[in-house]
CSV table of C-alpha atoms in Angstrom, one decimal:
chain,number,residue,atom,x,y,z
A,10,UNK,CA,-20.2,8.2,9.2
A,11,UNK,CA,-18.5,5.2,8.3
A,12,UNK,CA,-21.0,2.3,7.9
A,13,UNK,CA,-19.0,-0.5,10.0
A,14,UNK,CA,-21.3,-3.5,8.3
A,15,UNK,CA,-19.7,-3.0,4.9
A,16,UNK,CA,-16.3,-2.3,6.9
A,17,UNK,CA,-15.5,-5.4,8.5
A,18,UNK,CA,-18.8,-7.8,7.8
A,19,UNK,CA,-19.7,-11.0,9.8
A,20,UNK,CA,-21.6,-11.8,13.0
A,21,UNK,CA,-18.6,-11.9,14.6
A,22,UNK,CA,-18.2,-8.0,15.3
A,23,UNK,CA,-19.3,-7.6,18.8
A,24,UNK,CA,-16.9,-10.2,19.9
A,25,UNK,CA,-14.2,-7.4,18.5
A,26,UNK,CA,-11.7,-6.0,21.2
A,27,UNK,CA,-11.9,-2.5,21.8
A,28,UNK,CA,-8.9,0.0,21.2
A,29,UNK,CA,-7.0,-0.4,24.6
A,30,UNK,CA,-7.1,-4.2,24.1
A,31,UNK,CA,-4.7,-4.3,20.8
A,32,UNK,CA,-3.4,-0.8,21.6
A,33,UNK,CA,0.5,-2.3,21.4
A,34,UNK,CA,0.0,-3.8,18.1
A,35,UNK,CA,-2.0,-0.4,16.7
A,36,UNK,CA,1.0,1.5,18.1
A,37,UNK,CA,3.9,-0.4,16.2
A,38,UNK,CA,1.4,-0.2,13.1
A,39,UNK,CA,1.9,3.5,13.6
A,40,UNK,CA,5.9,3.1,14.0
A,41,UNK,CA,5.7,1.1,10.6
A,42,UNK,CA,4.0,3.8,8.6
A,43,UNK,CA,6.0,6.1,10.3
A,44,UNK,CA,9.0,4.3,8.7
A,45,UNK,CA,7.5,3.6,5.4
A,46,UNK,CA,6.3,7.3,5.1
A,47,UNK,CA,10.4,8.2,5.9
A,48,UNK,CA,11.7,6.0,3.4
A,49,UNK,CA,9.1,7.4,0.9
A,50,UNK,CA,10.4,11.0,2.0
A,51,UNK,CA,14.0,10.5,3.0
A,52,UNK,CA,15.3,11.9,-0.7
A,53,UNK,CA,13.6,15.3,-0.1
A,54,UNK,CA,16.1,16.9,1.9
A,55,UNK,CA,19.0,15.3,0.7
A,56,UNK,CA,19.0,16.1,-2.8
A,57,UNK,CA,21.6,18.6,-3.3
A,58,UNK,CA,24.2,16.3,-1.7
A,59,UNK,CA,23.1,13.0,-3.6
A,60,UNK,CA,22.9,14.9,-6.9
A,61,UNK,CA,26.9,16.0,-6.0
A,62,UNK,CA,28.1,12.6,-4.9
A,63,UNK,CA,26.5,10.9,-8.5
A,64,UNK,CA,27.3,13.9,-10.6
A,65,UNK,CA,23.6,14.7,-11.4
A,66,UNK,CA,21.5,17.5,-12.0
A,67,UNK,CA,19.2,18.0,-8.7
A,68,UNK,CA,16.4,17.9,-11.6
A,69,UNK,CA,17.7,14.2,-12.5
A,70,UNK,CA,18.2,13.5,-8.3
A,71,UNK,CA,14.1,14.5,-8.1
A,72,UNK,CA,13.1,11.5,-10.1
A,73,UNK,CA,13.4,9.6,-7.0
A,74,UNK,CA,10.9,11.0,-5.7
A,75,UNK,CA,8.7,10.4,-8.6
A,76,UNK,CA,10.0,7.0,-9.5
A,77,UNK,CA,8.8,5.8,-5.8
A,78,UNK,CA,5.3,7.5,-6.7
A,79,UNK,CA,4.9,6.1,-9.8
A,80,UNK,CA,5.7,2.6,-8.8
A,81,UNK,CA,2.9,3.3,-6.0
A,82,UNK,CA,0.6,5.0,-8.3
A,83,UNK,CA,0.7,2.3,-10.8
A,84,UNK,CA,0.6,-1.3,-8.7
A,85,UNK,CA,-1.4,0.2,-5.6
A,86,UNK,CA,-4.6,-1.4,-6.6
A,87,UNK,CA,-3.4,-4.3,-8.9
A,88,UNK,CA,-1.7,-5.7,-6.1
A,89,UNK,CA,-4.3,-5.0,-3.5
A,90,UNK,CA,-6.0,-7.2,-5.8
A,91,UNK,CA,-3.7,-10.1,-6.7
A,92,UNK,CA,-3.1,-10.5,-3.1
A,93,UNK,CA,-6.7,-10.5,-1.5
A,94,UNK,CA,-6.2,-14.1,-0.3
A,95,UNK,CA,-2.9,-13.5,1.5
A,96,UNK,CA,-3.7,-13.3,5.1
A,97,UNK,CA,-3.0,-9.3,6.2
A,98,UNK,CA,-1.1,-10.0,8.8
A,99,UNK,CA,1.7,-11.6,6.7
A,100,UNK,CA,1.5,-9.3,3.5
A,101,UNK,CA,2.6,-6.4,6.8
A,102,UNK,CA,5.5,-8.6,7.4
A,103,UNK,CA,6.6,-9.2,4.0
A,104,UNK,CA,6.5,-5.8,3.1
A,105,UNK,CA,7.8,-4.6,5.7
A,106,UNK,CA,11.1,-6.6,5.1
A,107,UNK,CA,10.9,-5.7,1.6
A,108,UNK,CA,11.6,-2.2,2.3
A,109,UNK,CA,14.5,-3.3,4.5
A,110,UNK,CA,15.8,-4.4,1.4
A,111,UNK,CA,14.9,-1.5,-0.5
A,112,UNK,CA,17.0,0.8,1.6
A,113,UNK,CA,19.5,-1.4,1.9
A,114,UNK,CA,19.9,-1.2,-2.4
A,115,UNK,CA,19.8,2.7,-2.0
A,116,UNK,CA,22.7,2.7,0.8
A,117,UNK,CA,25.3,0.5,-1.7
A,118,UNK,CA,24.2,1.9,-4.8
A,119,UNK,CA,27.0,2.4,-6.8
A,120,UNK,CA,25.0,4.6,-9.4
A,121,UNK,CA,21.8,6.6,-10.1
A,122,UNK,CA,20.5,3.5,-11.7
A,123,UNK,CA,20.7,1.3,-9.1
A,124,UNK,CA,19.4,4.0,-6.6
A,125,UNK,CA,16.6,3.9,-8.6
A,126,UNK,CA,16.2,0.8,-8.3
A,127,UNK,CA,16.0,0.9,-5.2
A,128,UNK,CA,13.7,3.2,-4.8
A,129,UNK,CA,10.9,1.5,-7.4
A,130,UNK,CA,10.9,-1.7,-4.8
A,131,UNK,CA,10.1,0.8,-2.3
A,132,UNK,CA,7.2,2.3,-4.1
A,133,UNK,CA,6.0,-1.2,-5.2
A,134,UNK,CA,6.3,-2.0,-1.5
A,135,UNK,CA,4.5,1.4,-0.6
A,136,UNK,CA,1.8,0.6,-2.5
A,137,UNK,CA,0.3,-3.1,-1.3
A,138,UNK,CA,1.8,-2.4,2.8
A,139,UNK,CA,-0.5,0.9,3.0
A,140,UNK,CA,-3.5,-0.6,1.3
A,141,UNK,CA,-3.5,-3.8,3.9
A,142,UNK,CA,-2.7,-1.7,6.6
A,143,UNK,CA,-6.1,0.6,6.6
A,144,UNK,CA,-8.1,-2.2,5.9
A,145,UNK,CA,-6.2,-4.8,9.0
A,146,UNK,CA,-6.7,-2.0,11.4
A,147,UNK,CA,-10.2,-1.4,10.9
A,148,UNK,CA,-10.8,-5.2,11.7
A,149,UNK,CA,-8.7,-5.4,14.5
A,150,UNK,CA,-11.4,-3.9,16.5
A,151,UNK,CA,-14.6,-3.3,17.6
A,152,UNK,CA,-16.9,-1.6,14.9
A,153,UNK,CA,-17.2,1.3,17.1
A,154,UNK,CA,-13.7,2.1,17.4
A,155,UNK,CA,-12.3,1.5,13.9
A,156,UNK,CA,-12.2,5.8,13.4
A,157,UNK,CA,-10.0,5.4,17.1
A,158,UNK,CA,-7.8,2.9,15.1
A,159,UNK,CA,-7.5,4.1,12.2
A,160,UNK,CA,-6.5,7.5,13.6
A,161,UNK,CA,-3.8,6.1,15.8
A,162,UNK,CA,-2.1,4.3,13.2
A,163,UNK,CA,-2.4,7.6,10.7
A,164,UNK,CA,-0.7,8.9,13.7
A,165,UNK,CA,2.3,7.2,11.8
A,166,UNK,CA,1.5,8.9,8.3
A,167,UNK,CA,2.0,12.5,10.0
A,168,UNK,CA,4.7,12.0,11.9
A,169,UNK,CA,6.5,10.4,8.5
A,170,UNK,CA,5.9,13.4,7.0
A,171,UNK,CA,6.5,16.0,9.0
A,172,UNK,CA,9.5,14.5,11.2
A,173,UNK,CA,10.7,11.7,9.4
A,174,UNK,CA,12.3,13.9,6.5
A,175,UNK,CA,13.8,16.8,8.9
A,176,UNK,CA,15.3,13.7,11.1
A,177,UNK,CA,16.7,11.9,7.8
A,178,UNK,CA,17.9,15.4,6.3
A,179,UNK,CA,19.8,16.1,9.5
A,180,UNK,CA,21.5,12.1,9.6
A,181,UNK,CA,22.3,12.8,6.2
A,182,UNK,CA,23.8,16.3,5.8
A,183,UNK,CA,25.7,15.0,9.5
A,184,UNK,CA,27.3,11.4,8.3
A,185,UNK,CA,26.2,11.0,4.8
A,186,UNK,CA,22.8,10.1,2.7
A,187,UNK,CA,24.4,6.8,2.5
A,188,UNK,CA,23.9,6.2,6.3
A,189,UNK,CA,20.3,7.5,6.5
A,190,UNK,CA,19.0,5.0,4.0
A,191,UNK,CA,21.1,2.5,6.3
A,192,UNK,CA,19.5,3.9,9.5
A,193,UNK,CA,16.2,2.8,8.0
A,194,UNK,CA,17.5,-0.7,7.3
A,195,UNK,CA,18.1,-1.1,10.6
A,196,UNK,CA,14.7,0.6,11.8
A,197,UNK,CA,12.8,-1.8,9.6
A,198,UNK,CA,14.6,-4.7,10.8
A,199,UNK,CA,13.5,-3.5,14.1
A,200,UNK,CA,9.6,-3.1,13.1
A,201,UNK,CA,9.7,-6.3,12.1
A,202,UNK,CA,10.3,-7.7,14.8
A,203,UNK,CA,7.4,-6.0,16.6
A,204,UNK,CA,5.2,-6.1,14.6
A,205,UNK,CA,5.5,-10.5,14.2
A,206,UNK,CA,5.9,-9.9,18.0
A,207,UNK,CA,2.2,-8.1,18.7
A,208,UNK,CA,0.1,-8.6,15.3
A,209,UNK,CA,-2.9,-10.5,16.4
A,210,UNK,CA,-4.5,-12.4,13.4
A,211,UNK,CA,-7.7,-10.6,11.9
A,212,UNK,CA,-10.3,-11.6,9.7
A,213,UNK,CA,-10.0,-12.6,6.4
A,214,UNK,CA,-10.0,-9.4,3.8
A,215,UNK,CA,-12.3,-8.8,1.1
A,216,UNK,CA,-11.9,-6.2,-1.6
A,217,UNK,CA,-15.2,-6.4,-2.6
A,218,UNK,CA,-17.5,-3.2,-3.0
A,219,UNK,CA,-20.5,-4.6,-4.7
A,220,UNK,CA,-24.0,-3.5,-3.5
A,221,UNK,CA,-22.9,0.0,-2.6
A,222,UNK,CA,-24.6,3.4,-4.3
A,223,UNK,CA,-22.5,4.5,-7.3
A,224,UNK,CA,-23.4,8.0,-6.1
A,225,UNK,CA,-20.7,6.8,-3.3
A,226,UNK,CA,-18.1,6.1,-5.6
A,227,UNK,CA,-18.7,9.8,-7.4
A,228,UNK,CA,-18.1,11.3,-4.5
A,229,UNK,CA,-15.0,9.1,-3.2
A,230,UNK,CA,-13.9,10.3,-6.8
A,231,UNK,CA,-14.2,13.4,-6.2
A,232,UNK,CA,-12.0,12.9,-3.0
A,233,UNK,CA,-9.2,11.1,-4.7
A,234,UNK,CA,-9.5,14.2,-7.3
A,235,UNK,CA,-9.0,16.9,-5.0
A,236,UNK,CA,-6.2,14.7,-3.0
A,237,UNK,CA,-4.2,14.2,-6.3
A,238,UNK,CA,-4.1,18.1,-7.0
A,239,UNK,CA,-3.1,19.0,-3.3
A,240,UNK,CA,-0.3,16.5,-3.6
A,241,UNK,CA,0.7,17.8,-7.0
A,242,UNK,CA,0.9,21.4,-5.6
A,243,UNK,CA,2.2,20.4,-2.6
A,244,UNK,CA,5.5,18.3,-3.4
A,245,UNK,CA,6.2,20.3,-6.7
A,246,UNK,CA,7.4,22.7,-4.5
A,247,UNK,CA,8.4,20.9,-1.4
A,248,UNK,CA,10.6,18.4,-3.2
A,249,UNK,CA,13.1,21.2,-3.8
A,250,UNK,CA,12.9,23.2,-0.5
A,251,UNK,CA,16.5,22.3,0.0
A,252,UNK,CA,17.3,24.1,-3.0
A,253,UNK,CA,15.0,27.0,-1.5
A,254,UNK,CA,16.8,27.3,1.7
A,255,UNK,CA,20.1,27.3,0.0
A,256,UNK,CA,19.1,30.1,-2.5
A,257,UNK,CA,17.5,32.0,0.3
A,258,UNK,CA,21.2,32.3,1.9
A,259,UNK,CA,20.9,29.3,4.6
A,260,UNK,CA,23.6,27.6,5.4
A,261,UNK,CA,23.7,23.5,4.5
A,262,UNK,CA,23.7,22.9,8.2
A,263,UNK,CA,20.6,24.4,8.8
A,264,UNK,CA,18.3,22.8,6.5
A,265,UNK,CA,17.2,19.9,9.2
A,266,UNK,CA,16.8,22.5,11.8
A,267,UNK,CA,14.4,24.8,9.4
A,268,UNK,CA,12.7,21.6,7.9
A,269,UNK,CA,11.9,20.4,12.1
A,270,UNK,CA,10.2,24.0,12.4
A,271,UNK,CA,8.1,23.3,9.6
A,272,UNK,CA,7.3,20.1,10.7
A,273,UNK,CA,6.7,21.0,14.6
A,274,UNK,CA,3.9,23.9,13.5
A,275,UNK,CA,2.7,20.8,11.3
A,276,UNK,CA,1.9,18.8,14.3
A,277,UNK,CA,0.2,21.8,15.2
A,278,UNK,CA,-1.5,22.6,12.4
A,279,UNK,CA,-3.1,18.4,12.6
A,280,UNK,CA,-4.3,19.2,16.3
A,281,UNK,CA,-5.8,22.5,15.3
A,282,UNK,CA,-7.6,20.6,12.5
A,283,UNK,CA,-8.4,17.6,14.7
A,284,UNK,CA,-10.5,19.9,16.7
A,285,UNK,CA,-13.1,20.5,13.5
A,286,UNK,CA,-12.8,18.2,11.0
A,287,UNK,CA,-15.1,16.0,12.0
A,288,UNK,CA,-17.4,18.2,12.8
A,289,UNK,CA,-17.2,20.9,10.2
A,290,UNK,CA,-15.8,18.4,7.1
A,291,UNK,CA,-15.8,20.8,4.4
A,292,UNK,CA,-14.4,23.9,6.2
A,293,UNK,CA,-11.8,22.6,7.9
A,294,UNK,CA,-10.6,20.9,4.0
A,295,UNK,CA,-11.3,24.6,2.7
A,296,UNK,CA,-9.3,26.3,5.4
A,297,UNK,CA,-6.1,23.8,5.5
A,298,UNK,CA,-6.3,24.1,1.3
A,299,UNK,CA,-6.9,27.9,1.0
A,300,UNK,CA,-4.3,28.5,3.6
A,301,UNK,CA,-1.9,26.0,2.4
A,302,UNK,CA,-1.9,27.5,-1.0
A,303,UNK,CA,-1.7,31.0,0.3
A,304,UNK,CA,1.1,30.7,2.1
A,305,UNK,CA,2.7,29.1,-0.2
A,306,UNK,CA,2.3,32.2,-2.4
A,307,UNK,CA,3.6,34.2,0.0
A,308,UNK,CA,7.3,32.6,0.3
A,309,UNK,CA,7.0,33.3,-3.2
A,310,UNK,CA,7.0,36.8,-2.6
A,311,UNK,CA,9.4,37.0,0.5
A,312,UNK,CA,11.9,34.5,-1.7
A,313,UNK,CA,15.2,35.4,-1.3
A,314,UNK,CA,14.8,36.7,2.0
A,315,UNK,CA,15.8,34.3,4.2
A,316,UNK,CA,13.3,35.5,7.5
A,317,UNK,CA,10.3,36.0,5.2
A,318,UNK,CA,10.7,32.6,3.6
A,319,UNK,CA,10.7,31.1,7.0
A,320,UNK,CA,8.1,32.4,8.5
A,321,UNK,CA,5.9,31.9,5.3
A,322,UNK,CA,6.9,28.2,5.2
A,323,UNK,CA,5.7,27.9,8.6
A,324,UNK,CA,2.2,28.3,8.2
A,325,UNK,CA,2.2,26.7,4.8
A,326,UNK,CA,3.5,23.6,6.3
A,327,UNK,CA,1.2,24.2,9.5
A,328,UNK,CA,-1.6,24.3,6.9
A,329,UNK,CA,-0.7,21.4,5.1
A,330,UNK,CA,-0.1,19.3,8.0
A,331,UNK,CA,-3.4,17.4,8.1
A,332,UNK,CA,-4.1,17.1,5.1
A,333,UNK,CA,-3.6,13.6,4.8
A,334,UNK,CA,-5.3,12.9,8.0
A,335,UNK,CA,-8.5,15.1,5.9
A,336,UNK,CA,-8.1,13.0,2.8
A,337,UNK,CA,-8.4,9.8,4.4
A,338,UNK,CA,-10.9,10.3,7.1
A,339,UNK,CA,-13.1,11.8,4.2
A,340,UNK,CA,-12.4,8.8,1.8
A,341,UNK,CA,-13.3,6.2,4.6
A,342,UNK,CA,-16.7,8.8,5.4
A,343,UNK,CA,-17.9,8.4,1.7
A,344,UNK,CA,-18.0,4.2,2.2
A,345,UNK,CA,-17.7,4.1,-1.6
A,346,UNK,CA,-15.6,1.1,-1.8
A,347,UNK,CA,-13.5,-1.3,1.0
A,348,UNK,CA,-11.0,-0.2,3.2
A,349,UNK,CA,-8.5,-2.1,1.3
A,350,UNK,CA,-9.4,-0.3,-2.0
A,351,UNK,CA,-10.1,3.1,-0.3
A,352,UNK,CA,-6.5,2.7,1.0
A,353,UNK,CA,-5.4,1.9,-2.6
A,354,UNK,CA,-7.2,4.4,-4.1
A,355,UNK,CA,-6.0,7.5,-2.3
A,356,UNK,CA,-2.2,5.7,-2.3
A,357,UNK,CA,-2.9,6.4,-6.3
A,358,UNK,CA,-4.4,9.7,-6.2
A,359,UNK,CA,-1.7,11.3,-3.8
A,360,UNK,CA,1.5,9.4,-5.8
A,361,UNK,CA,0.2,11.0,-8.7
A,362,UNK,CA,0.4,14.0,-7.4
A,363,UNK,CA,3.7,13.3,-5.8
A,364,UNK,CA,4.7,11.7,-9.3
A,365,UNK,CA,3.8,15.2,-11.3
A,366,UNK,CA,4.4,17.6,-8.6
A,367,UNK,CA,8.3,16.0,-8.5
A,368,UNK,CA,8.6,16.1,-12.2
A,369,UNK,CA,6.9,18.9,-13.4
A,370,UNK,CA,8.7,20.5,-10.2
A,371,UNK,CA,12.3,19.9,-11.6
A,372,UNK,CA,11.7,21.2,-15.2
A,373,UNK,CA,9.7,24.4,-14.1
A,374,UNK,CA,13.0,25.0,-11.5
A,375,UNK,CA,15.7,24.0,-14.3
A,376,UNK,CA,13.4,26.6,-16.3
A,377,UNK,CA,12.1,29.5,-14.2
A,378,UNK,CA,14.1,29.1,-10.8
A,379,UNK,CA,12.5,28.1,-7.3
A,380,UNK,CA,10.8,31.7,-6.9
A,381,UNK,CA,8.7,30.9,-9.8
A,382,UNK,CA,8.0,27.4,-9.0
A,383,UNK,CA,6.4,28.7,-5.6
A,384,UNK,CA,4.2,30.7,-7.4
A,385,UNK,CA,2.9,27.6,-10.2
A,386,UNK,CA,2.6,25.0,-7.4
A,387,UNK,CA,0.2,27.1,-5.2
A,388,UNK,CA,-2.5,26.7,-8.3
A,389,UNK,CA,-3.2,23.1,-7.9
A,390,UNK,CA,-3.3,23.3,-4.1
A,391,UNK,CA,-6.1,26.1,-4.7
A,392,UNK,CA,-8.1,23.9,-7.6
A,393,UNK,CA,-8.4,21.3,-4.9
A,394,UNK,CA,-10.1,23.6,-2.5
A,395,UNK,CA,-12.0,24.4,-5.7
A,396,UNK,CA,-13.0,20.7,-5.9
A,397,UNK,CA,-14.4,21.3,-2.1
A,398,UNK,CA,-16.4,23.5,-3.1
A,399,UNK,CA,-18.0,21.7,-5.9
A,400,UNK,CA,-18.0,18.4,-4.6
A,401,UNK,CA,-20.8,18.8,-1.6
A,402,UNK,CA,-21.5,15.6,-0.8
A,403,UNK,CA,-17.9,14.2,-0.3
A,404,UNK,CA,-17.2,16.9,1.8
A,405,UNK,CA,-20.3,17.7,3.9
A,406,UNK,CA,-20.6,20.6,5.8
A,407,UNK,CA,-21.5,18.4,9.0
């Protein structure tokens, strides 16, 4: 259980709303994330055709995934930090026309350099807009309904993931990569506006974790450990799923329609989930890890056949799909450290992963080829449900 004392503080908690009340602004929270989670993604499914336009390698065109993770893994908690006095409500506004300009860099750049660019604001962005965003939910409401909150706006995190990059892959293979980045200028523009529209204030933000056991933070490490692996073995291989689809004999034009069947057994794979994890923390983590990293074995083993590889990538990516939603309900349960720094923390730990997976991802498919690849990223997906194991206490049984 989350202890709501060291969540939001004060005597002034009972006067809280409840969900219902600020429902409108948690809702255009979600449609934030949901854009920021896009933006973070939209490169996935594009690749090939970026990599063609700039005359690069697809290997050189996957370092924009890992450029935006490394900017996130390395000024997530610095800034967190250096901004602790900035009311939350205006850091979510700031950054949230910060990565209107990010995209809008990426949609006129002239080279790989300045896509990268680009792309680093967008990861520095990334980092400080997700860690105020857990942390200005919570204390939006009533102490009793912070997990309602914080699931609604998570909401966004899912939905980036698992339709944002099929919807962006389509717009971009249709009218150009070009276009999508410039879609999500627009989009942006338009979250801003709703958000300055519905954000009520909320209390003043501390990052402060003093006073709590250090066993906590043990186990919140233990979290961010096995998060960092899952992402590593996760978008190792699903940066280049393009490329798998391709090599598998699919036609350019069907990419976005495969990629929306992955990401529709996705959703179901998070209401599935949602039905347990609460309950039964550590084996619902053990069943969407073991089955994640499983199935990700076995389109290694149907690769090149084009039916096999489908069907295997939907219930790898039906496994997958909540586990972010595990990760940071699981964080939040250990109360190691603030919402702000919990958000910061596992922002880190899975851009690391995204960072590596990425990178290692491109030489091992320049190397080996993407059958092989499938075969190496399942390992750190199933050392992370080795860190479930081990790790007891982070991730109960009840």
């Amino acid at each position: 259980m989350v202890d709501t004392q060291s969540v939001t503080g004060g005597d002034e908690l009972a006067q809280r709303p409840n969900v219902s009340a600020v429902g409108p602004a948690l809702a255009v929270l979600a449609l934030a994330v949901f854009a920021a989670v896009t933006t973070e993604v939209l490169p996935i499914g594009l690749l090939p055709t970026i990599s063609r336009e700039l005359h690069i390698s697809t290997s050189v065109a996957g370092l924009l995934v890992s450029t935006y993770a490394v900017m996130v893994m390395l000024t997530a908690v610095p800034l967190t930090l250096l901004t602790r006095r900035i009311p939350g409500r205006r850091l979510l506004l700031i950054g949230i026309g910060s990565f209107a300009v990010s995209n809008l860099i990426c949609a006129f750049a002239p080279t790989v350099v300045v896509l990268g660019v680009g792309r680093a604001l967008g990861g520095m962005t990334h980092a400080i807009f997700f860690s105020i965003c857990i942390g200005y939910s919570a204390r939006l409401v009533h102490p009793s309904q912070t997990g309602r909150a914080l699931a609604l706006v998570s909401a966004g995190v899912a939905a980036g993931l698992i339709l944002g990059a099929p919807a962006a892959t389509g717009l971009g293979n249709a009218v150009g990569w070009r276009a999508a980045f410039g879609v999500l200028v627009i989009l942006m523009l338009v979250v801003l506006i709703l958000l300055a529209r519905t954000l009520p204030p909320a209390e003043p933000r501390s990052v402060a974790d003093s006073g709590r056991p250090s066993g906590r933070r043990r186990d919140a490490a233990a979290v961010m450990l096995a998060n960092a692996l899952a992402y590593v073995g996760q978008y190792g291989f699903y940066t280049y799923v393009a490329v798998l689809l391709l090599q598998s004999g699919a036609q350019t034009s069907w990419v976005a329609p495969v990629l929306f069947l992955f990401g529709g057994f996705g959703l179901f794979g998070i209401w599935l989930a949602s039905r347990s994890l609460d309950a039964r923390p550590r084996r619902t983590a053990l069943m969407i890890l073991l089955v994640s990293g499983v199935g990700m074995l076995a389109v290694a083993v149907g690769f090149p056949s084009l039916p096999l590889v489908i069907i295997f990538g939907v219930i790898w990516n039906a496994a997958f799909g909540p586990a972010p939603s595990l990760f940071q309900s699981t964080a939040i349960r250990t109360n190691a450290i603030s919402p702000e720094l919990s958000g910061a923390w596992l922002n880190v730990s899975a851009n690391v992963g995204i960072a590596a997976g990425s990178a290692l991802g491109g030489v091992v498919l320049g190397a080996v080829g993407i059958g092989n690849l499938a075969w190496l990223s399942s390992i750190p997906i199933l050392l992370a449900a080795a860190v479930v194991v081990f790790a007891r206490r982070a991730f109960p049984a009840r």
